mmCIF file of C-alpha atoms and ligand atoms in Angstrom:
data_model
loop_
_atom_site.group_PDB
_atom_site.id
_atom_site.type_symbol
_atom_site.label_atom_id
_atom_site.label_comp_id
_atom_site.label_asym_id
_atom_site.label_seq_id
_atom_site.Cartn_x
_atom_site.Cartn_y
_atom_site.Cartn_z
ATOM 1 C CA MET Y 974 0.032 0.001 -0.224
ATOM 2 C CA SER Y 975 1.967 3.028 1.251
ATOM 3 C CA PRO Y 976 5.496 2.955 0.564
ATOM 4 C CA GLN Y 977 6.364 5.337 3.306
ATOM 5 C CA THR Y 978 4.717 5.546 6.905
ATOM 6 C CA PHE Y 979 5.359 9.373 7.958
ATOM 7 C CA VAL Y 980 5.690 9.719 11.864
ATOM 8 C CA MET Y 981 4.991 13.448 12.818
ATOM 9 C CA LYS Y 982 5.578 14.499 16.476
ATOM 10 C CA VAL Y 983 2.541 16.572 17.564
ATOM 11 C CA SER Y 984 2.157 18.579 20.599
ATOM 12 C CA PRO Y 985 -0.481 16.742 22.845
ATOM 13 C CA LYS Y 986 -1.303 20.363 24.659
ATOM 14 C CA ALA Y 987 -1.584 22.425 21.551
ATOM 15 C CA PRO Y 988 -1.711 20.407 18.366
ATOM 16 C CA GLN Y 989 0.257 22.012 15.480
ATOM 17 C CA LYS Y 990 -2.674 23.190 12.956
ATOM 18 C CA ARG Y 991 -0.240 22.579 9.867
ATOM 19 C CA LEU Y 992 0.357 19.026 11.156
ATOM 20 C CA ILE Y 993 -3.517 18.173 11.751
ATOM 21 C CA LEU Y 994 -4.427 19.481 8.391
ATOM 22 C CA THR Y 995 -1.866 17.279 6.591
ATOM 23 C CA ALA Y 996 -3.106 14.181 8.599
ATOM 24 C CA ALA Y 997 -6.876 14.859 7.586
ATOM 25 C CA GLU Y 998 -5.872 15.660 4.169
ATOM 26 C CA ALA Y 999 -4.293 11.992 4.139
ATOM 27 C CA LEU Y 1000 -7.857 10.658 5.525
ATOM 28 C CA ARG Y 1001 -9.747 12.796 2.982
ATOM 29 C CA ARG Y 1002 -7.766 10.873 0.293
ATOM 30 C CA GLY Y 1003 -8.840 7.441 1.623
ATOM 31 C CA GLY Y 1004 -5.440 6.995 3.598
ATOM 32 C CA LEU Y 1005 -4.987 5.480 7.144
ATOM 33 C CA VAL Y 1006 -3.602 7.679 9.909
ATOM 34 C CA ALA Y 1007 -2.744 6.280 13.250
ATOM 35 C CA PHE Y 1008 -3.366 8.987 16.161
ATOM 36 C CA PRO Y 1009 -3.045 8.797 20.182
ATOM 37 C CA THR Y 1010 -6.567 8.834 22.150
ATOM 38 C CA GLU Y 1011 -6.389 8.730 25.880
ATOM 39 C CA THR Y 1012 -6.783 4.802 25.672
ATOM 40 C CA VAL Y 1013 -4.471 3.406 23.307
ATOM 41 C CA TYR Y 1014 -3.688 4.849 19.588
ATOM 42 C CA GLY Y 1015 -6.162 4.390 17.087
ATOM 43 C CA LEU Y 1016 -5.700 3.425 13.350
ATOM 44 C CA GLY Y 1017 -8.188 5.811 11.688
ATOM 45 C CA ALA Y 1018 -9.976 5.940 8.340
ATOM 46 C CA ASP Y 1019 -12.817 8.386 7.172
ATOM 47 C CA ALA Y 1020 -15.795 6.308 8.545
ATOM 48 C CA PHE Y 1021 -17.867 7.283 5.856
ATOM 49 C CA ASN Y 1022 -15.531 6.080 3.022
ATOM 50 C CA ALA Y 1023 -16.078 2.376 2.692
ATOM 51 C CA GLU Y 1024 -13.275 1.686 0.733
ATOM 52 C CA ALA Y 1025 -10.731 3.345 3.184
ATOM 53 C CA VAL Y 1026 -12.431 1.422 6.137
ATOM 54 C CA LYS Y 1027 -11.708 -1.788 4.401
ATOM 55 C CA GLN Y 1028 -8.186 -0.948 4.382
ATOM 56 C CA ILE Y 1029 -8.119 -0.734 7.959
ATOM 57 C CA PHE Y 1030 -8.671 -4.249 7.958
ATOM 58 C CA VAL Y 1031 -6.267 -5.180 5.491
ATOM 59 C CA ALA Y 1032 -3.428 -3.532 7.357
ATOM 60 C CA LYS Y 1033 -4.504 -4.916 10.681
ATOM 61 C CA GLY Y 1034 -5.323 -8.773 9.562
ATOM 62 C CA ARG Y 1035 -8.657 -8.177 11.132
ATOM 63 C CA PRO Y 1036 -11.720 -10.389 10.798
ATOM 64 C CA LEU Y 1037 -13.987 -8.497 8.831
ATOM 65 C CA ASP Y 1038 -16.913 -9.392 11.064
ATOM 66 C CA ASN Y 1039 -15.423 -7.590 13.964
ATOM 67 C CA PRO Y 1040 -16.969 -4.182 13.782
ATOM 68 C CA VAL Y 1041 -14.843 -0.903 14.821
ATOM 69 C CA ILE Y 1042 -15.258 2.142 16.848
ATOM 70 C CA VAL Y 1043 -16.402 5.389 15.277
ATOM 71 C CA HIS Y 1044 -14.918 8.504 17.020
ATOM 72 C CA ILE Y 1045 -16.776 11.784 16.876
ATOM 73 C CA ALA Y 1046 -15.571 15.302 18.165
ATOM 74 C CA SER Y 1047 -19.051 16.632 19.341
ATOM 75 C CA VAL Y 1048 -22.542 15.295 20.068
ATOM 76 C CA ALA Y 1049 -23.753 16.909 17.118
ATOM 77 C CA ASP Y 1050 -21.591 14.447 15.024
ATOM 78 C CA LEU Y 1051 -24.043 11.567 16.647
ATOM 79 C CA LYS Y 1052 -26.698 12.820 14.027
ATOM 80 C CA ALA Y 1053 -24.722 11.159 11.008
ATOM 81 C CA LEU Y 1054 -24.401 8.124 12.947
ATOM 82 C CA THR Y 1055 -27.700 7.217 14.769
ATOM 83 C CA SER Y 1056 -31.178 8.544 14.500
ATOM 84 C CA HIS Y 1057 -32.113 7.964 17.975
ATOM 85 C CA VAL Y 1058 -30.227 8.852 21.259
ATOM 86 C CA PRO Y 1059 -31.967 7.038 24.300
ATOM 87 C CA GLU Y 1060 -32.257 9.122 27.468
ATOM 88 C CA ARG Y 1061 -29.812 6.931 29.408
ATOM 89 C CA ALA Y 1062 -27.264 7.463 26.722
ATOM 90 C CA SER Y 1063 -27.482 11.195 26.880
ATOM 91 C CA LEU Y 1064 -26.827 11.028 30.808
ATOM 92 C CA LEU Y 1065 -23.756 8.978 30.053
ATOM 93 C CA ILE Y 1066 -22.962 11.628 27.264
ATOM 94 C CA ASP Y 1067 -22.999 14.276 29.712
ATOM 95 C CA ARG Y 1068 -21.219 12.793 32.292
ATOM 96 C CA PHE Y 1069 -18.290 10.840 30.687
ATOM 97 C CA TRP Y 1070 -17.757 12.285 27.288
ATOM 98 C CA PRO Y 1071 -15.102 13.017 26.192
ATOM 99 C CA GLY Y 1072 -13.506 10.048 27.819
ATOM 100 C CA PRO Y 1073 -12.988 5.961 27.595
ATOM 101 C CA LEU Y 1074 -16.764 4.959 27.144
ATOM 102 C CA THR Y 1075 -17.835 3.574 23.986
ATOM 103 C CA LEU Y 1076 -21.644 3.280 23.603
ATOM 104 C CA ILE Y 1077 -23.387 0.947 21.238
ATOM 105 C CA LEU Y 1078 -26.281 2.617 19.170
ATOM 106 C CA ARG Y 1079 -28.632 1.959 16.745
ATOM 107 C CA LYS Y 1080 -26.994 2.620 13.440
ATOM 108 C CA SER Y 1081 -28.388 5.055 10.679
ATOM 109 C CA PRO Y 1082 -28.331 3.505 7.134
ATOM 110 C CA ASP Y 1083 -25.702 5.940 6.471
ATOM 111 C CA VAL Y 1084 -23.020 4.191 8.314
ATOM 112 C CA PRO Y 1085 -21.292 1.873 6.060
ATOM 113 C CA ASP Y 1086 -21.279 -1.980 6.837
ATOM 114 C CA ASP Y 1087 -18.023 -2.288 6.657
ATOM 115 C CA VAL Y 1088 -17.797 -0.157 9.987
ATOM 116 C CA THR Y 1089 -20.346 -2.161 11.726
ATOM 117 C CA GLY Y 1090 -19.426 -5.461 10.279
ATOM 118 C CA GLY Y 1091 -23.080 -5.769 9.328
ATOM 119 C CA LEU Y 1092 -24.790 -5.297 12.748
ATOM 120 C CA ASP Y 1093 -27.616 -2.807 12.906
ATOM 121 C CA THR Y 1094 -25.795 -1.091 15.835
ATOM 122 C CA VAL Y 1095 -22.817 1.110 16.076
ATOM 123 C CA ALA Y 1096 -20.253 1.732 18.396
ATOM 124 C CA VAL Y 1097 -19.334 5.263 19.196
ATOM 125 C CA ARG Y 1098 -17.249 7.602 21.433
ATOM 126 C CA MET Y 1099 -15.844 10.876 21.991
ATOM 127 C CA PRO Y 1100 -12.075 10.518 22.727
ATOM 128 C CA GLN Y 1101 -10.473 12.906 25.399
ATOM 129 C CA ASN Y 1102 -7.284 13.723 23.672
ATOM 130 C CA LYS Y 1103 -6.646 17.126 21.785
ATOM 131 C CA ILE Y 1104 -4.977 15.515 18.754
ATOM 132 C CA ALA Y 1105 -7.614 12.862 18.194
ATOM 133 C CA LEU Y 1106 -10.386 15.755 18.437
ATOM 134 C CA ALA Y 1107 -8.664 18.239 16.423
ATOM 135 C CA LEU Y 1108 -8.207 15.648 13.440
ATOM 136 C CA ILE Y 1109 -11.888 14.517 13.714
ATOM 137 C CA LYS Y 1110 -12.978 18.315 13.376
ATOM 138 C CA ALA Y 1111 -10.357 19.126 10.677
ATOM 139 C CA LEU Y 1112 -11.587 15.972 8.532
ATOM 140 C CA GLY Y 1113 -15.431 17.070 9.302
ATOM 141 C CA HIS Y 1114 -16.357 13.343 9.281
ATOM 142 C CA PRO Y 1115 -15.999 11.077 12.123
ATOM 143 C CA ILE Y 1116 -13.285 8.460 12.330
ATOM 144 C CA ALA Y 1117 -13.571 4.947 12.300
ATOM 145 C CA ALA Y 1118 -10.578 3.588 14.585
ATOM 146 C CA PRO Y 1119 -9.638 0.402 15.957
ATOM 147 C CA SER Y 1120 -6.823 0.097 18.201
ATOM 148 C CA ALA Y 1121 -3.532 0.365 16.403
ATOM 149 C CA ASN Y 1122 -2.037 -2.853 16.575
ATOM 150 C CA LEU Y 1123 -1.743 -6.064 14.257
ATOM 151 C CA SER Y 1124 -5.159 -8.210 15.070
ATOM 152 C CA GLY Y 1125 -4.435 -10.116 18.078
ATOM 153 C CA ARG Y 1126 -1.298 -8.204 19.291
ATOM 154 C CA PRO Y 1127 -1.293 -5.855 22.337
ATOM 155 C CA SER Y 1128 -2.743 -2.150 21.386
ATOM 156 C CA GLY Y 1129 -0.181 0.212 20.812
ATOM 157 C CA THR Y 1130 0.307 2.642 23.503
ATOM 158 C CA THR Y 1131 2.863 4.689 21.967
ATOM 159 C CA ALA Y 1132 3.911 5.915 18.460
ATOM 160 C CA GLY Y 1133 6.861 3.428 18.574
ATOM 161 C CA HIS Y 1134 4.369 0.568 18.970
ATOM 162 C CA VAL Y 1135 2.498 1.675 16.007
ATOM 163 C CA LEU Y 1136 5.426 1.839 13.676
ATOM 164 C CA GLN Y 1137 6.335 -1.562 14.866
ATOM 165 C CA ASP Y 1138 3.215 -3.104 13.396
ATOM 166 C CA PHE Y 1139 2.500 -0.986 10.713
ATOM 167 C CA ALA Y 1140 5.872 0.767 8.976
ATOM 168 C CA GLY Y 1141 5.197 0.894 5.279
ATOM 169 C CA LYS Y 1142 1.607 -0.240 5.711
ATOM 170 C CA ILE Y 1143 -0.128 3.002 6.642
ATOM 171 C CA ASP Y 1144 0.030 6.595 5.664
ATOM 172 C CA MET Y 1145 1.051 8.543 8.804
ATOM 173 C CA ILE Y 1146 1.310 8.207 12.264
ATOM 174 C CA LEU Y 1147 0.600 11.141 14.714
ATOM 175 C CA ASP Y 1148 3.036 10.958 17.758
ATOM 176 C CA GLY Y 1149 1.612 12.479 20.530
ATOM 177 C CA GLY Y 1150 3.608 10.589 23.178
ATOM 178 C CA PRO Y 1151 2.567 7.834 25.452
ATOM 179 C CA VAL Y 1152 -1.074 7.408 25.976
ATOM 180 C CA ALA Y 1153 -2.770 8.385 29.494
ATOM 181 C CA VAL Y 1154 -4.878 4.980 30.178
ATOM 182 C CA GLY Y 1155 -3.259 2.271 28.452
ATOM 183 C CA LEU Y 1156 -6.123 -0.199 27.946
ATOM 184 C CA GLU Y 1157 -8.977 0.197 25.665
ATOM 185 C CA SER Y 1158 -12.169 2.139 26.339
ATOM 186 C CA THR Y 1159 -15.354 0.450 28.104
ATOM 187 C CA VAL Y 1160 -17.753 -0.861 25.775
ATOM 188 C CA LEU Y 1161 -21.286 -0.560 26.973
ATOM 189 C CA ASP Y 1162 -24.450 -2.271 25.397
ATOM 190 C CA LEU Y 1163 -27.597 -0.047 26.079
ATOM 191 C CA SER Y 1164 -29.816 -2.091 23.911
ATOM 192 C CA ARG Y 1165 -30.473 -4.524 26.426
ATOM 193 C CA LYS Y 1166 -31.765 -4.492 29.851
ATOM 194 C CA PRO Y 1167 -30.003 -4.489 32.281
ATOM 195 C CA PRO Y 1168 -27.150 -2.624 30.323
ATOM 196 C CA ALA Y 1169 -24.177 -4.948 29.735
ATOM 197 C CA ILE Y 1170 -20.370 -3.983 29.636
ATOM 198 C CA LEU Y 1171 -18.943 -5.866 26.719
ATOM 199 C CA ARG Y 1172 -15.255 -4.894 27.417
ATOM 200 C CA PRO Y 1173 -14.357 -3.341 30.883
ATOM 201 C CA GLY Y 1174 -12.077 -0.259 30.975
ATOM 202 C CA ALA Y 1175 -11.149 2.768 32.692
ATOM 203 C CA ILE Y 1176 -15.103 3.650 33.265
ATOM 204 C CA THR Y 1177 -16.182 0.873 35.507
ATOM 205 C CA GLN Y 1178 -19.274 -0.911 36.535
ATOM 206 C CA GLU Y 1179 -19.692 1.195 39.802
ATOM 207 C CA ASP Y 1180 -19.107 4.538 37.859
ATOM 208 C CA LEU Y 1181 -22.048 3.738 35.514
ATOM 209 C CA GLU Y 1182 -24.714 2.089 37.868
ATOM 210 C CA PRO Y 1183 -25.419 5.471 39.632
ATOM 211 C CA PHE Y 1184 -26.724 6.371 36.197
ATOM 212 C CA LEU Y 1185 -28.402 3.477 35.057
ATOM 213 C CA GLY Y 1186 -29.146 0.877 37.975
ATOM 214 C CA ARG Y 1187 -27.978 -2.236 37.545
ATOM 215 C CA VAL Y 1188 -25.219 -2.819 34.892
ATOM 216 C CA VAL Y 1189 -24.044 -6.593 34.400
ATOM 217 C CA MET Y 1190 -20.552 -7.610 33.100
ATOM 218 C CA GLY Y 1191 -21.209 -9.516 29.735
ATOM 219 C CA ARG Y 1192 -20.188 -12.694 29.193
ATOM 220 C CA GLY Y 1193 -21.199 -15.879 27.767
ATOM 221 C CA ALA Y 1194 -22.003 -17.110 24.372
ATOM 222 C CA ASP Y 1195 -24.797 -14.540 23.588
ATOM 223 C CA ASP Y 1196 -22.383 -11.822 24.292
ATOM 224 C CA LYS Y 1197 -19.801 -13.156 21.650
ATOM 225 C CA LYS Y 1198 -22.242 -12.473 19.047
ATOM 226 C CA ARG Y 1199 -22.915 -8.781 20.167
ATOM 227 C CA SER Y 1200 -19.191 -7.887 20.627
ATOM 228 C CA PRO Y 1201 -17.757 -10.075 18.027
ATOM 229 C CA GLY Y 1202 -14.150 -8.862 19.328
ATOM 230 C CA THR Y 1203 -14.480 -10.773 22.304
ATOM 231 C CA ARG Y 1204 -14.464 -13.977 20.037
ATOM 232 C CA TYR Y 1205 -10.775 -13.692 19.418
ATOM 233 C CA ARG Y 1206 -7.606 -14.317 21.386
ATOM 234 C CA HIS Y 1207 -6.327 -10.644 21.989
ATOM 235 C CA TYR Y 1208 -3.964 -8.344 23.385
ATOM 236 C CA SER Y 1209 -1.448 -11.259 23.405
ATOM 237 C CA PRO Y 1210 2.281 -11.022 23.381
ATOM 238 C CA LYS Y 1211 3.906 -13.682 21.141
ATOM 239 C CA ALA Y 1212 5.259 -15.319 24.172
ATOM 240 C CA ARG Y 1213 3.070 -17.692 26.145
ATOM 241 C CA VAL Y 1214 1.223 -16.282 29.004
ATOM 242 C CA THR Y 1215 0.800 -17.664 32.444
ATOM 243 C CA LEU Y 1216 -1.221 -16.243 35.527
ATOM 244 C CA VAL Y 1217 -0.330 -16.672 38.947
ATOM 245 C CA GLU Y 1218 -2.263 -15.648 42.342
ATOM 246 C CA PRO Y 1219 -0.828 -12.515 43.614
ATOM 247 C CA GLY Y 1220 2.199 -13.123 45.932
ATOM 248 C CA ASP Y 1221 2.449 -16.722 45.173
ATOM 249 C CA GLU Y 1222 6.090 -16.935 44.666
ATOM 250 C CA THR Y 1223 6.297 -20.631 45.384
ATOM 251 C CA ALA Y 1224 4.024 -20.928 42.078
ATOM 252 C CA ILE Y 1225 6.466 -18.911 40.351
ATOM 253 C CA ALA Y 1226 9.582 -20.693 41.586
ATOM 254 C CA ARG Y 1227 7.859 -24.019 40.481
ATOM 255 C CA LEU Y 1228 7.233 -22.704 36.851
ATOM 256 C CA LEU Y 1229 10.813 -21.061 36.666
ATOM 257 C CA ASP Y 1230 11.965 -24.420 37.385
ATOM 258 C CA GLN Y 1231 9.841 -26.154 34.886
ATOM 259 C CA HIS Y 1232 10.870 -23.596 32.325
ATOM 260 C CA ALA Y 1233 14.714 -23.794 33.140
ATOM 261 C CA LYS Y 1234 14.518 -27.491 32.500
ATOM 262 C CA ALA Y 1235 12.951 -26.899 29.157
ATOM 263 C CA LYS Y 1236 15.535 -24.121 28.348
ATOM 264 C CA ARG Y 1237 12.851 -21.514 27.930
ATOM 265 C CA LYS Y 1238 13.720 -17.766 27.804
ATOM 266 C CA VAL Y 1239 11.494 -16.623 30.936
ATOM 267 C CA ALA Y 1240 10.023 -13.493 32.097
ATOM 268 C CA VAL Y 1241 7.996 -12.473 35.458
ATOM 269 C CA VAL Y 1242 5.928 -9.550 35.513
ATOM 270 C CA ALA Y 1243 4.705 -8.919 39.158
ATOM 271 C CA ARG Y 1244 4.447 -6.233 41.729
ATOM 272 C CA HIS Y 1245 6.073 -8.458 44.214
ATOM 273 C CA PHE Y 1246 9.299 -10.686 43.439
ATOM 274 C CA THR Y 1247 11.920 -11.709 45.501
ATOM 275 C CA ALA Y 1248 12.843 -15.201 44.771
ATOM 276 C CA GLY Y 1249 13.818 -17.142 41.886
ATOM 277 C CA GLY Y 1250 16.003 -19.775 43.111
ATOM 278 C CA GLY Y 1251 18.674 -20.860 40.736
ATOM 279 C CA VAL Y 1252 17.124 -19.569 37.633
ATOM 280 C CA ARG Y 1253 17.361 -15.782 36.713
ATOM 281 C CA PRO Y 1254 14.284 -14.710 34.802
ATOM 282 C CA ILE Y 1255 13.893 -11.129 33.183
ATOM 283 C CA VAL Y 1256 11.969 -9.198 35.974
ATOM 284 C CA ARG Y 1257 9.533 -6.390 35.264
ATOM 285 C CA ILE Y 1258 8.337 -4.965 38.566
ATOM 286 C CA MET Y 1259 4.871 -3.183 38.131
ATOM 287 C CA PRO Y 1260 3.799 -0.315 40.008
ATOM 288 C CA PRO Y 1261 1.299 -0.914 42.755
ATOM 289 C CA ASP Y 1262 -1.051 1.835 41.721
ATOM 290 C CA LEU Y 1263 -3.427 -0.008 39.205
ATOM 291 C CA GLU Y 1264 -3.560 3.239 37.091
ATOM 292 C CA GLU Y 1265 -0.065 2.987 36.675
ATOM 293 C CA TYR Y 1266 0.049 -0.511 35.932
ATOM 294 C CA ALA Y 1267 -2.667 -0.236 33.249
ATOM 295 C CA GLN Y 1268 -0.651 2.313 31.507
ATOM 296 C CA GLN Y 1269 2.277 0.419 31.573
ATOM 297 C CA ILE Y 1270 1.356 -3.416 30.916
ATOM 298 C CA PHE Y 1271 0.962 -3.589 27.029
ATOM 299 C CA ALA Y 1272 4.368 -1.819 26.478
ATOM 300 C CA VAL Y 1273 6.102 -4.292 29.155
ATOM 301 C CA PHE Y 1274 4.392 -7.169 26.887
ATOM 302 C CA ARG Y 1275 5.673 -5.631 23.627
ATOM 303 C CA GLU Y 1276 9.251 -5.132 25.321
ATOM 304 C CA LEU Y 1277 9.547 -8.525 26.429
ATOM 305 C CA ASP Y 1278 8.481 -9.900 23.117
ATOM 306 C CA GLU Y 1279 11.395 -7.892 21.383
ATOM 307 C CA LEU Y 1280 13.652 -9.518 23.943
ATOM 308 C CA GLY Y 1281 12.346 -12.733 22.455
ATOM 309 C CA VAL Y 1282 11.021 -14.322 25.841
ATOM 310 C CA ASP Y 1283 9.158 -17.525 25.399
ATOM 311 C CA GLU Y 1284 7.019 -17.735 28.524
ATOM 312 C CA ILE Y 1285 5.729 -14.544 30.552
ATOM 313 C CA ILE Y 1286 4.797 -15.278 34.155
ATOM 314 C CA VAL Y 1287 2.238 -12.630 35.411
ATOM 315 C CA GLU Y 1288 1.113 -12.341 38.733
ATOM 316 C CA LYS Y 1289 -2.690 -11.092 38.804
ATOM 317 C CA THR Y 1290 -3.841 -8.171 40.291
ATOM 318 C CA GLU Y 1291 -7.020 -7.388 42.381
ATOM 319 C CA GLU Y 1292 -10.135 -6.950 40.519
ATOM 320 C CA GLU Y 1293 -11.339 -3.524 41.668
ATOM 321 C CA GLY Y 1294 -11.470 -0.341 39.730
ATOM 322 C CA ILE Y 1295 -9.352 -0.137 36.452
ATOM 323 C CA GLY Y 1296 -8.193 -3.761 37.846
ATOM 324 C CA VAL Y 1297 -11.192 -5.588 36.418
ATOM 325 C CA ALA Y 1298 -9.936 -4.315 32.921
ATOM 326 C CA ILE Y 1299 -6.413 -5.275 33.658
ATOM 327 C CA MET Y 1300 -7.767 -8.720 34.528
ATOM 328 C CA ASP Y 1301 -9.719 -9.170 31.384
ATOM 329 C CA ARG Y 1302 -6.998 -8.209 29.175
ATOM 330 C CA LEU Y 1303 -4.506 -10.358 31.348
ATOM 331 C CA ARG Y 1304 -6.854 -13.524 31.053
ATOM 332 C CA ARG Y 1305 -7.138 -13.153 27.390
ATOM 333 C CA ALA Y 1306 -3.363 -12.934 26.863
ATOM 334 C CA ALA Y 1307 -2.953 -15.985 28.591
ATOM 335 C CA ALA Y 1308 -5.961 -17.719 26.786
ATOM 336 C CA ARG Y 1309 -4.838 -20.572 24.163
HETATM 337 O O1 TXA D 1798 -10.160 2.820 23.409
HETATM 338 C C1 TXA D 1798 -10.521 2.068 22.602
HETATM 339 O O2 TXA D 1798 -11.639 1.780 22.209
HETATM 340 C C2 TXA D 1798 -9.778 2.223 21.100
HETATM 341 C C3 TXA D 1798 -9.685 3.557 20.936
HETATM 342 C C4 TXA D 1798 -8.633 3.585 19.655
HETATM 343 O O3 TXA D 1798 -10.696 4.544 20.550
HETATM 344 N N1 TXA D 1798 -10.505 1.394 20.243
HETATM 345 C C5 TXA D 1798 -10.602 0.108 20.273
HETATM 346 O O4 TXA D 1798 -11.039 -0.366 19.101
HETATM 347 O O5 TXA D 1798 -10.137 -0.687 21.056
HETATM 348 P P1 TXA D 1798 -11.055 -1.852 18.781
HETATM 349 O O6 TXA D 1798 -11.861 -2.084 17.282
HETATM 350 O O7 TXA D 1798 -10.029 -2.528 18.856
HETATM 351 O O8 TXA D 1798 -12.094 -2.716 19.768
HETATM 352 C C6 TXA D 1798 -13.664 -2.173 19.468
HETATM 353 C C7 TXA D 1798 -14.409 -3.400 20.109
HETATM 354 C C8 TXA D 1798 -14.504 -4.767 19.566
HETATM 355 O O9 TXA D 1798 -14.371 -5.691 20.731
HETATM 356 C C9 TXA D 1798 -15.551 -4.748 18.725
HETATM 357 O O10 TXA D 1798 -16.323 -6.205 18.721
HETATM 358 C C10 TXA D 1798 -16.619 -3.993 19.669
HETATM 359 O O11 TXA D 1798 -15.833 -2.819 20.357
HETATM 360 N N2 TXA D 1798 -17.640 -3.307 18.808
HETATM 361 C C11 TXA D 1798 -17.624 -2.553 17.776
HETATM 362 N N3 TXA D 1798 -18.774 -2.413 17.359
HETATM 363 C C12 TXA D 1798 -19.830 -3.017 17.964
HETATM 364 C C13 TXA D 1798 -20.891 -3.262 18.092
HETATM 365 N N4 TXA D 1798 -21.903 -2.460 16.955
HETATM 366 N N5 TXA D 1798 -21.618 -4.113 18.747
HETATM 367 C C14 TXA D 1798 -20.837 -4.732 19.519
HETATM 368 N N6 TXA D 1798 -19.630 -4.474 19.527
HETATM 369 C C15 TXA D 1798 -19.045 -3.596 19.042
HETATM 370 MG MG1 MG D 1799 -8.223 -4.140 19.494
#
């Protein structure tokens, strides 16, 4: 496709107009531009250009039935995407947008089927990142953007990660530095009662319940139909991931022993780790604070892949606040 991928450093506080216009022009021509959001980098195309949206799937190696999120810059942009915004959605929009909350809404016929994987709903969010918002405004159309990573790999949280996966395959990367959150947005399905979280993120069940009453975590066979992305192994480093209970250094020592016998290159990702016995693994000590943990985990996975690690032993985190989203990603990374 594109012979050269331009990387442009953009100020996250005051995005340079000239750079944003250049990127918007590439999108207008049907190109692909990666850009930062507060959650992870997105790989964007003009949401109303079906051909361009198809190229996202080609670049990522993404199954065609896995729909992508549409990013908007103002509530007025919703008009082009859906004919009806339910009252419950409006409450959430007032409180959480711009921010890491994706809402599944009934789609308007104008939204290309390539965006929604043929579903009658569309996933929408307004990102809280000045570069993303400026780009959407400059294009004058919503931007369809999945996370900027090859399908199945950990989402890109820096421009460098995006370049690793897409050098020579996309037109441009807007480098706005490392992202703030580090995990993808919460995906909320309001079309059923009670509403269901199809993918946990920084906005939690407890954050949503005051506005909606009971909210359930969407798991199970029916949910796989509703959020096709949950069907696939995801967020995975190339190395095999094994989870251990918090503080269970005995389990870690046992695994290290096994791997040493098999001559595998091993890493331990934990918040507490002192042992190791005779085996010296690569160790990445994670921050105690869950928000900081979330911000770093995908970068750690990618770094360990670069080092050619075969096995990653990961200590589980507590499942509260953003820890629910962290554990969701860790479990998927460990799924075989
Ligand atoms: O934070 C994020 O959400 C990032 C940034 C770039 O905004 N985007 C992102 O997109 O993570 P993606 O495509 O990697 O994940 C979108 C998820 C997938 O699990 C997909 O199946 C689900 O949202 N999804 C999209 N449209 C849907 C729909 N109409 N109904 C149900 N699930 C949908
Ligand atoms: Mg993704």
